[in-house]
Coordinates of C-alpha atoms and ligand atoms in Angstrom, one line a residue:
M1 CA -31.4 0.2 -10.9
V2 CA -33.1 -3.3 -10.7
A3 CA -33.5 -4.9 -7.3
A4 CA -31.3 -7.8 -6.5
S5 CA -33.3 -10.9 -7.4
T6 CA -31.6 -13.5 -5.3
P7 CA -30.4 -13.4 -1.6
N8 CA -27.3 -11.2 -1.5
P9 CA -24.2 -13.4 -1.3
L10 CA -22.3 -10.3 0.0
L11 CA -24.6 -10.2 3.0
A12 CA -24.6 -14.0 3.5
L13 CA -20.9 -14.1 4.1
D14 CA -19.8 -15.4 7.5
Y15 CA -19.2 -12.1 9.3
V16 CA -17.1 -12.3 12.5
P17 CA -17.6 -9.6 15.1
A18 CA -13.9 -9.7 16.1
L19 CA -13.3 -6.0 16.8
E20 CA -16.8 -5.4 17.9
S21 CA -16.5 -8.0 20.6
L22 CA -13.7 -6.0 22.3
G23 CA -16.3 -3.5 23.5
P24 CA -17.4 0.1 22.8
D25 CA -14.2 1.7 24.0
Y26 CA -12.7 1.3 20.6
Y27 CA -15.5 2.6 18.3
D28 CA -18.8 4.4 17.9
R29 CA -21.8 2.8 16.2
V30 CA -22.7 5.0 13.2
D31 CA -25.2 5.0 10.3
A32 CA -24.3 5.3 6.6
A33 CA -25.4 8.3 4.6
E34 CA -28.3 7.9 2.0
F35 CA -27.2 8.8 -1.5
P36 CA -29.3 10.1 -4.3
R37 CA -27.8 7.7 -6.9
H38 CA -25.8 4.5 -7.1
A39 CA -23.7 3.6 -10.1
L40 CA -21.2 0.7 -9.6
R41 CA -17.9 1.8 -11.2
F42 CA -15.7 -1.0 -9.9
R43 CA -16.1 -4.4 -8.4
N44 CA -13.2 -6.7 -7.5
D45 CA -14.0 -10.2 -8.6
D46 CA -10.5 -11.3 -7.6
V47 CA -11.3 -10.4 -4.0
L48 CA -14.7 -12.2 -4.3
R49 CA -12.9 -15.3 -5.2
Q50 CA -10.5 -14.9 -2.2
L51 CA -13.7 -14.8 -0.1
G52 CA -15.0 -18.1 -1.6
L53 CA -17.6 -16.4 -3.8
S54 CA -17.9 -17.1 -7.4
P55 CA -18.3 -13.7 -9.2
E56 CA -21.2 -15.0 -11.4
T57 CA -23.3 -15.4 -8.3
V58 CA -22.8 -11.8 -7.3
D59 CA -24.8 -9.2 -9.3
D60 CA -24.0 -5.6 -9.6
A61 CA -27.3 -5.0 -7.7
H62 CA -25.9 -7.0 -4.8
F63 CA -23.0 -4.6 -4.6
V64 CA -25.3 -1.6 -4.7
E65 CA -27.6 -3.0 -2.0
A66 CA -24.7 -3.9 0.4
F67 CA -22.0 -1.3 -0.3
G68 CA -24.0 1.7 -1.7
K69 CA -27.3 1.6 0.1
F70 CA -25.8 -0.2 3.1
R71 CA -28.9 -2.4 3.6
G72 CA -29.0 -5.6 5.5
R73 CA -26.1 -5.3 7.9
E74 CA -25.2 -3.6 11.2
P75 CA -23.6 -2.4 13.3
F76 CA -21.2 -0.1 11.4
L77 CA -18.3 1.0 13.6
A78 CA -16.5 4.3 13.3
L79 CA -13.1 3.4 14.8
R80 CA -11.5 5.7 17.3
Y81 CA -7.9 6.7 16.8
H82 CA -5.4 9.6 17.1
G83 CA -2.2 10.1 15.2
Y84 CA 0.9 12.1 14.4
Q85 CA 0.1 14.2 11.3
F86 CA 3.2 15.7 9.8
G87 CA 5.0 15.3 13.1
E88 CA 2.3 16.9 15.3
Y89 CA 0.1 14.9 17.6
N90 CA -3.6 15.2 16.7
P91 CA -6.1 13.9 19.3
F92 CA -9.1 14.8 17.1
L93 CA -8.9 12.0 14.5
G94 CA -10.9 8.8 14.1
D95 CA -13.0 7.5 11.2
G96 CA -14.4 10.7 9.9
R97 CA -15.8 9.5 6.6
G98 CA -15.8 5.7 6.9
F99 CA -16.5 2.8 9.2
L100 CA -15.7 -0.8 9.7
Y101 CA -18.5 -2.5 7.7
G102 CA -17.6 -6.0 8.8
Q103 CA -15.0 -8.6 9.2
V104 CA -14.9 -11.9 7.2
R105 CA -12.6 -14.9 6.8
G106 CA -11.0 -15.5 3.5
L107 CA -10.5 -18.9 2.0
D108 CA -7.0 -18.8 3.4
G109 CA -8.5 -18.8 6.9
E110 CA -7.3 -15.3 7.7
L111 CA -9.6 -12.5 9.0
Y112 CA -10.1 -9.5 6.7
D113 CA -11.8 -6.1 7.1
F114 CA -14.3 -4.4 4.9
G115 CA -13.8 -0.7 5.6
T116 CA -15.8 2.1 3.9
K117 CA -14.5 5.5 2.7
G118 CA -17.0 8.2 1.8
S119 CA -20.0 6.7 3.6
G120 CA -21.1 9.7 5.5
T121 CA -20.3 11.8 8.6
T122 CA -19.4 10.3 12.0
P123 CA -18.6 11.8 15.4
Y124 CA -15.0 12.3 14.0
S125 CA -15.9 14.3 10.9
R126 CA -14.7 17.6 12.4
G127 CA -16.8 19.7 10.0
G128 CA -15.9 17.6 7.0
D129 CA -18.6 16.2 4.8
G130 CA -17.8 12.6 5.3
R131 CA -17.6 12.1 1.6
L132 CA -15.1 10.7 -0.9
T133 CA -14.7 12.3 -4.3
L134 CA -15.1 10.0 -7.3
K135 CA -11.6 10.9 -8.4
G136 CA -10.3 10.1 -5.0
G137 CA -12.0 6.7 -5.2
V138 CA -10.8 6.0 -8.7
R139 CA -7.2 6.9 -7.6
E140 CA -7.4 4.5 -4.6
V141 CA -8.7 1.6 -6.8
L142 CA -5.9 2.1 -9.2
A143 CA -3.1 2.5 -6.6
A144 CA -4.2 -0.6 -4.7
E145 CA -4.5 -2.8 -7.9
A146 CA -1.2 -1.5 -9.2
L147 CA 0.7 -2.1 -6.0
Y148 CA -0.9 -5.5 -5.6
A149 CA 0.3 -6.6 -9.0
L150 CA 3.8 -5.4 -8.1
G151 CA 3.9 -7.6 -5.1
V152 CA 3.5 -4.9 -2.4
H153 CA 1.6 -5.9 0.7
T154 CA -1.4 -3.7 0.2
S155 CA -5.1 -3.2 0.9
R156 CA -7.4 -3.9 -2.1
T157 CA -10.7 -2.2 -3.1
L158 CA -13.8 -4.4 -3.1
S159 CA -16.1 -1.9 -4.7
L160 CA -16.4 1.7 -5.8
I161 CA -19.9 3.2 -6.3
E162 CA -20.6 6.6 -7.6
T163 CA -23.2 8.3 -5.4
G164 CA -24.6 11.3 -7.3
E165 CA -23.7 14.2 -5.1
S166 CA -21.7 17.3 -5.8
L167 CA -18.7 17.9 -3.6
W168 CA -16.5 21.0 -3.1
R169 CA -12.8 20.5 -2.7
G170 CA -9.9 22.8 -2.7
D171 CA -7.7 20.3 -4.6
E172 CA -10.1 19.3 -7.4
P173 CA -12.1 21.5 -9.9
S174 CA -15.4 21.8 -8.1
P175 CA -18.2 20.9 -7.9
T176 CA -16.9 17.4 -8.3
R177 CA -18.5 14.0 -8.3
S178 CA -19.0 11.8 -5.2
S179 CA -18.4 8.1 -4.5
V180 CA -18.3 5.5 -1.7
M181 CA -15.7 2.8 -1.6
V182 CA -15.3 -0.4 0.3
R183 CA -11.7 -1.3 1.2
F184 CA -10.5 -4.9 1.8
N185 CA -7.5 -5.3 4.0
R186 CA -6.2 -7.2 7.0
S187 CA -7.0 -4.6 9.6
H188 CA -7.9 -0.9 10.1
I189 CA -6.2 -0.9 13.5
R190 CA -3.6 1.8 13.2
F191 CA -0.5 2.9 15.2
G192 CA -2.8 5.8 16.1
T193 CA -5.3 3.5 17.6
F194 CA -2.7 2.6 20.3
E195 CA -1.6 6.2 20.6
R196 CA -5.1 7.3 21.5
L197 CA -5.3 4.7 24.3
D198 CA -2.0 6.0 25.8
Y199 CA -3.3 9.6 25.5
I200 CA -6.5 8.7 27.4
D201 CA -4.4 6.8 29.9
R202 CA -5.9 3.4 29.4
P203 CA -3.1 0.8 29.6
D204 CA -5.8 -1.9 30.2
L205 CA -7.3 -1.1 26.8
I206 CA -3.8 -1.2 25.2
Q207 CA -3.2 -4.6 26.6
T208 CA -6.6 -5.9 25.5
L209 CA -6.1 -4.6 22.0
L210 CA -2.5 -5.9 21.8
E211 CA -3.7 -9.4 22.8
H212 CA -6.3 -9.1 20.1
V213 CA -3.8 -8.0 17.4
I214 CA -1.5 -10.8 18.3
D215 CA -4.2 -13.3 18.4
V216 CA -5.5 -12.5 15.0
Y217 CA -2.5 -11.2 13.0
Y218 CA 0.7 -12.4 14.7
P219 CA 0.6 -16.2 14.9
A220 CA 4.3 -16.5 15.7
A221 CA 4.1 -14.2 18.7
R222 CA 1.0 -16.0 19.8
L223 CA 3.2 -19.0 20.6
C224 CA 5.0 -17.2 23.4
T225 CA 3.4 -18.0 26.7
D226 CA 5.1 -15.2 28.6
A227 CA 3.2 -12.0 28.1
I228 CA 6.2 -9.7 27.8
A229 CA 7.9 -12.0 25.4
R230 CA 4.7 -12.1 23.4
Y231 CA 4.4 -8.3 23.2
T232 CA 8.1 -7.9 22.4
Q233 CA 7.9 -10.5 19.7
F234 CA 4.9 -8.7 18.2
Y235 CA 6.8 -5.3 18.1
A236 CA 9.9 -7.0 16.6
E237 CA 7.7 -8.6 13.9
L238 CA 5.9 -5.4 13.2
I239 CA 9.2 -3.7 12.7
D240 CA 10.2 -6.5 10.3
R241 CA 7.0 -6.2 8.3
V242 CA 7.2 -2.4 8.1
A243 CA 10.8 -2.6 6.9
E244 CA 9.7 -5.1 4.2
L245 CA 6.8 -2.9 3.2
V246 CA 8.9 0.3 2.8
A247 CA 11.4 -1.7 0.8
Q248 CA 8.6 -2.8 -1.5
W249 CA 7.4 0.8 -1.9
M250 CA 11.0 2.0 -2.6
S251 CA 11.7 -0.7 -5.1
V252 CA 8.6 0.0 -7.1
G253 CA 9.2 3.8 -7.0
F254 CA 6.1 4.5 -4.9
C255 CA 5.6 7.6 -2.7
H256 CA 2.7 7.1 -0.3
A257 CA 2.6 10.8 0.5
V258 CA 0.8 10.9 3.8
L259 CA 2.7 8.6 6.2
N260 CA 1.0 9.9 9.4
T261 CA 0.7 7.4 12.2
D262 CA -3.1 7.1 11.6
N263 CA -2.2 5.8 8.1
M264 CA 0.1 3.1 9.4
S265 CA -1.6 -0.3 9.8
I266 CA -0.7 -2.4 12.8
T267 CA -0.4 -5.4 10.4
G268 CA 2.3 -3.7 8.4
E269 CA 0.2 -3.4 5.3
S270 CA 0.0 -0.4 3.0
F271 CA -3.4 1.4 2.8
D272 CA -5.2 4.7 2.4
Y273 CA -4.1 6.1 -0.9
G274 CA -4.6 9.9 -1.2
P275 CA -2.2 12.1 -3.0
Y276 CA 0.3 9.3 -3.6
A277 CA 2.4 9.1 -6.8
F278 CA 4.8 6.8 -8.6
M279 CA 7.9 8.6 -9.4
D280 CA 9.2 8.8 -13.0
G281 CA 12.9 9.6 -12.7
Y282 CA 14.8 8.4 -9.7
D283 CA 14.7 11.3 -7.2
R284 CA 14.9 10.8 -3.4
R285 CA 13.3 14.3 -2.9
F286 CA 10.3 13.4 -5.0
T287 CA 7.3 14.5 -3.0
A288 CA 3.7 13.6 -4.0
A289 CA 1.4 15.8 -1.7
Y290 CA 1.3 19.4 -2.8
F291 CA 0.8 20.4 0.9
D292 CA 4.0 18.6 2.0
Y293 CA 6.0 21.8 1.7
A294 CA 9.0 20.5 3.7
G295 CA 9.1 17.2 1.8
R296 CA 8.7 15.2 5.1
Y297 CA 7.0 12.4 3.2
S298 CA 9.3 12.5 0.2
Y299 CA 10.1 9.2 -1.6
G300 CA 13.6 9.1 -0.1
N301 CA 12.4 9.9 3.5
Q302 CA 10.0 6.9 3.6
P303 CA 12.3 4.5 5.5
A304 CA 13.3 7.1 8.1
I305 CA 9.7 8.2 8.5
C306 CA 8.4 4.7 9.0
K307 CA 11.1 4.1 11.6
W308 CA 10.1 7.4 13.3
N309 CA 6.5 6.2 13.4
L310 CA 7.6 2.9 14.9
Y311 CA 9.6 4.9 17.5
K312 CA 6.5 6.9 18.4
L313 CA 4.5 3.7 18.8
Q314 CA 6.9 2.9 21.7
K315 CA 5.1 5.4 23.9
P316 CA 1.9 3.3 24.2
L317 CA 3.8 0.1 24.1
Q318 CA 6.0 1.2 27.0
R319 CA 2.9 0.5 29.1
V320 CA 3.4 -3.2 28.6
I321 CA 6.9 -3.7 27.2
P322 CA 10.2 -2.8 28.9
Q323 CA 12.0 0.1 27.1
S324 CA 15.2 -1.8 26.6
A325 CA 13.3 -4.5 24.7
L326 CA 11.6 -1.8 22.5
D327 CA 15.0 -0.2 21.8
D328 CA 16.6 -3.5 20.9
A329 CA 13.8 -4.3 18.5
L330 CA 13.9 -0.9 16.8
A331 CA 17.7 -1.1 16.4
Q332 CA 17.0 -3.9 13.9
F333 CA 15.0 -1.7 11.5
D334 CA 17.9 -0.4 9.3
D335 CA 19.4 -3.8 8.7
R336 CA 16.0 -5.4 8.0
Y337 CA 15.2 -2.6 5.6
R338 CA 18.5 -2.9 3.8
H339 CA 18.0 -6.6 3.6
Y340 CA 14.6 -6.4 2.0
Y341 CA 15.5 -3.5 -0.3
T342 CA 18.6 -5.3 -1.6
Q343 CA 16.6 -8.4 -2.2
R344 CA 13.9 -6.5 -4.2
M345 CA 16.5 -4.6 -6.2
L346 CA 18.4 -7.7 -7.0
Q347 CA 15.2 -9.2 -8.4
K348 CA 14.8 -6.1 -10.5
L349 CA 18.3 -6.5 -11.8
G350 CA 17.5 -10.1 -12.6
F351 CA 19.3 -12.0 -9.8
A352 CA 17.9 -14.4 -7.3
A353 CA 21.0 -13.9 -5.1
L354 CA 24.5 -12.6 -5.2
P355 CA 27.4 -12.6 -2.6
E356 CA 26.6 -10.0 0.0
D357 CA 29.2 -7.4 -0.9
L358 CA 28.5 -7.7 -4.6
A359 CA 24.8 -7.4 -4.0
Q360 CA 25.2 -4.2 -2.0
D361 CA 27.6 -2.8 -4.6
V362 CA 25.5 -3.4 -7.6
V363 CA 22.3 -2.0 -6.0
Q364 CA 24.2 1.1 -4.8
Q365 CA 25.8 1.7 -8.2
T366 CA 22.5 1.2 -10.0
I367 CA 20.9 3.9 -7.8
E368 CA 23.9 6.2 -8.3
L369 CA 23.6 5.7 -12.1
L370 CA 19.9 6.3 -12.1
S371 CA 20.4 9.5 -10.0
S372 CA 22.7 10.8 -12.6
V373 CA 21.3 9.8 -16.0
S374 CA 18.1 11.2 -17.5
V375 CA 16.7 7.8 -18.1
G376 CA 13.5 7.1 -16.1
Y377 CA 13.6 4.7 -13.2
H378 CA 11.1 2.3 -14.7
T379 CA 12.4 2.8 -18.2
F380 CA 15.8 1.7 -17.1
F381 CA 14.6 -1.6 -15.6
L382 CA 12.1 -2.2 -18.5
E383 CA 14.9 -1.7 -21.0
L384 CA 17.0 -4.2 -19.0
A385 CA 14.2 -6.7 -19.2
R386 CA 13.8 -6.1 -22.9
Q387 CA 17.4 -6.1 -23.9
F388 CA 18.8 -8.7 -21.5
S389 CA 20.5 -11.7 -23.1
P390 CA 22.5 -14.5 -21.5
A391 CA 25.2 -13.6 -24.1
W392 CA 25.9 -10.5 -21.9
Q393 CA 28.0 -12.9 -19.8
Q394 CA 30.5 -13.3 -22.6
N395 CA 31.3 -9.7 -23.2
T396 CA 30.8 -6.4 -21.3
T397 CA 30.2 -4.5 -24.5
H398 CA 27.0 -6.5 -25.2
I399 CA 25.4 -5.0 -22.1
F400 CA 23.0 -2.4 -23.1
A401 CA 24.4 -2.4 -26.6
T402 CA 21.3 -0.3 -27.6
P403 CA 22.3 2.6 -25.4
M404 CA 20.0 4.6 -23.3
Q405 CA 20.6 8.3 -23.1
A406 CA 23.7 9.1 -21.1
S407 CA 23.3 12.7 -20.3
D408 CA 26.9 13.9 -20.0
P409 CA 30.4 12.4 -19.9
A410 CA 30.2 11.9 -16.1
A411 CA 27.0 9.9 -16.6
Q412 CA 28.6 7.9 -19.4
A413 CA 31.5 7.0 -17.1
L414 CA 29.0 5.9 -14.5
L415 CA 27.3 3.7 -17.1
D416 CA 30.6 2.1 -18.1
R417 CA 31.4 1.5 -14.5
W418 CA 27.9 0.0 -14.0
R419 CA 28.4 -2.3 -17.0
Q420 CA 31.6 -3.7 -15.6
L421 CA 30.0 -4.4 -12.3
Y422 CA 26.9 -5.9 -13.8
H423 CA 29.2 -8.1 -15.9
R424 CA 30.9 -9.3 -12.7
C425 CA 27.6 -10.2 -11.3
L426 CA 26.7 -12.2 -14.4
Q427 CA 29.9 -14.1 -14.0
E428 CA 28.7 -15.3 -10.7
Q429 CA 25.7 -17.0 -12.4
S430 CA 25.6 -20.7 -13.4
D431 CA 24.1 -21.4 -16.8
D432 CA 20.8 -22.4 -15.2
Q433 CA 20.7 -19.2 -13.2
L434 CA 21.5 -17.2 -16.2
A435 CA 18.7 -18.8 -18.2
A436 CA 16.2 -17.9 -15.4
M437 CA 17.2 -14.2 -15.5
R438 CA 15.1 -13.1 -18.5
D439 CA 11.9 -14.3 -17.0
R440 CA 12.7 -12.8 -13.6
L441 CA 13.5 -9.4 -15.2
R442 CA 10.2 -9.5 -17.1
H443 CA 8.1 -10.5 -14.0
T444 CA 9.7 -7.9 -11.8
N445 CA 9.9 -4.8 -14.0
P446 CA 6.5 -3.4 -15.2
E447 CA 5.8 -2.1 -18.6
T448 CA 2.8 -0.3 -17.2
V449 CA 3.5 2.1 -14.4
L450 CA 0.7 4.2 -12.9
L451 CA 2.4 7.5 -13.4
R452 CA 0.3 10.6 -12.8
P453 CA -0.2 11.5 -16.5
E454 CA -1.8 8.0 -16.9
I455 CA -4.3 8.8 -14.2
E456 CA -5.1 12.3 -15.5
A457 CA -5.5 10.8 -19.0
I458 CA -8.3 8.5 -17.9
W459 CA -9.9 11.1 -15.8
E460 CA -10.6 13.5 -18.6
P461 CA -13.0 11.2 -20.6
I462 CA -14.8 10.5 -17.3
T463 CA -15.4 14.2 -16.5
E464 CA -16.0 15.3 -20.1
A465 CA -18.1 12.4 -21.5
D466 CA -18.7 10.0 -18.7
N467 CA -16.6 7.6 -20.7
W468 CA -15.2 4.9 -18.4
E469 CA -13.5 2.7 -21.1
P470 CA -10.1 4.3 -20.7
F471 CA -10.3 3.7 -16.9
Y472 CA -11.1 0.0 -17.4
T473 CA -8.3 -0.3 -20.0
L474 CA -5.8 1.3 -17.6
L475 CA -7.1 -0.9 -14.8
K476 CA -6.4 -4.1 -16.8
R477 CA -3.0 -2.8 -17.7
V478 CA -2.0 -2.0 -14.1
Q479 CA -3.4 -5.4 -13.0
N480 CA -1.2 -7.1 -15.6
P481 CA 1.7 -4.7 -15.8
F482 CA 4.5 -7.0 -17.2
L483 CA 5.7 -7.6 -20.7
P484 CA 3.9 -10.5 -22.4
P485 CA 6.2 -13.6 -22.4
D486 CA 6.7 -13.5 -26.2
A487 CA 7.3 -9.8 -26.6
A488 CA 10.8 -8.7 -27.8
Ligands
AMP501 P1 -6.9 10.9 5.6 O1 -6.1 12.1 5.1 O2 -7.9 10.3 4.5 O3 -6.1 9.8 6.2 O4 -7.8 11.4 6.7 C1 -7.3 12.0 7.9 C2 -8.5 12.3 8.9 O5 -9.4 13.2 8.3 C3 -9.3 11.1 9.2 O6 -9.8 11.2 10.5 C4 -10.4 11.2 8.2 O7 -11.6 10.4 8.6 C5 -10.7 12.6 8.2 N1 -11.3 13.1 6.9 C6 -10.7 13.2 5.7 N2 -11.6 13.7 4.8 C7 -12.8 13.9 5.4 C8 -14.1 14.3 5.0 N3 -14.3 14.7 3.8 N4 -15.0 14.4 6.0 C9 -14.8 14.0 7.2 N5 -13.6 13.6 7.7 C10 -12.6 13.5 6.8
MG502 MG1 -6.3 8.0 6.8

C-alpha cells in the first residue's frame, strides 16, 4: 500500500467533540486494534460529497490511513449502553467492537457520527474478539445502500476495509475473513444509552443527555422554553419518527431482525444491520435471524416491537417527564404508524393521495391479496409499475391484463375484487394525476431487491476467487434499484 501523498482530507474535516464534551460518564476512551493488512473494499463517495469533500481529492490511501490504521485522530470513545435483548434486560452491553470515531458537520449543517464496527476490543467486549467478519461488513454496506435508495431513514457506510485476520464464527464457514467498517449516521445514542443511566440511578445524566439530544437532533422541541414541555415534545417526536421508520421498513419488505433497544437510535434512524433480510413473498411471520426461535422480531411484529421499545424507554424518561404525558404520547403511535404506512403503500400503488376510507381499503385489500397469491411482494409492485397504463381507468379488464399467477379460485376471486377496487381508485384521479402515476410507480417499486440469494451469489466469487466484480455490480444495482425511464 502506498503512503498517502497529500494531507489527509478525512483527517482535516472539522471534527466537533459534541458527545465527548458531555464528560466521561457516557464513554470510555479506547484504542483501535492493529491489523496485519488493509484492503479498501468500499468507499462511499456520495457521503464524501455530503461532507463537502470532492471524491477526487480523497485517495484510497487516505481511507486506509484514517479508517484502517486509525492514525491521526483521537480520542476514540466506546459508548456505554445497556438494552433489552429479546425482551430481557442486559446491563453488560456497550460498544464491544466499535467506537465513536468522531463527529462532523455535513453540508446541510447537521451533525453526523463516524462510528466503527470491528475495530478491536473494548471494556465491553465480554470475551468477544472485537472484530467484524468481511461478510458481515459487506452485508451492512449493501443493506444501508439499498435502504437509502428506497427512501428509508438509514445509516450509511463510509468505508469497509478488509483487515487480513482469520475469524471464527458459529454462523459462517470458518475461518472467515475480517474487516473494519466506518458507519455514518446521525447518532449512536441508543434507547439503551438512557436505559443504562436509569439502571445506575443517574437522573442527572439522563437530563444532561436529553438536553444534548434535543439540542442537536430535535430542533422543534428545542423551541419549548419549559423543560417538561421540551422533553415531552422530544418523546412525541421520537414516537413519530419511529412510526415513520417502521412504516418505511414495512413498505419495502425489510425485516431488521434484531430490534433490541440497543439497536434503536434516539434519532429514529435505522442502523446496525446484522442478520436482516428483505422478504420475497408477503409473510407477516417472516423471520430473518436464525436464533429468533419465537419470531419476536418477525417482519409483521416490527411495529408492535418498536412500540414496546418506546414503552420501555419510558422508564428512564419517567425521571424527567410526567407519566401521563408519556402515556398520551405513546397512545399516538398506532395512528401515526398507520398514517405513514398507508402513505407509503399508496405511493407503491401509484397514488399521491386518495380519500381516507378508500386509501385504507385499497392498502388492506392489496395486503390480503398478496398474502393469498403466490406472486412475490416485490414482483407484484414491479409488475404494476411495468404494466400500468392510464387506459386502465377506462375498463377494469385492462388492469393486469397480463395476469400474474393466481394460485387457486379463492385467490382469483381476491384478484378480481382487488381489480374492482383499484379501478375505483383510478376513477378518483384527474387526467393530470393519472399521467403522473406511471413515473411514481417506477420510482417507488424497485426492480432490484436485495434478497438473500443475491447476497449469497456475490459472496461466492469473493470467497472462491477474491473476485469483487459481482459485489460492485450488485452495489450499483441496489443504489439505483428502479426501472430505467424508457424500459417497457
Ligand atoms: P450487535 O448484535 O452487533 O448489536 O451487538 C450486541 C452487543 O454485542 C454489543 O455490545 C456489541 O458491541 C457486542 N458484540 C457483538 N459482536 C462482538 C464481537 N465480535 N466482539 C465483541 N463484542 C461484540
Ligand atoms: Mg448493535
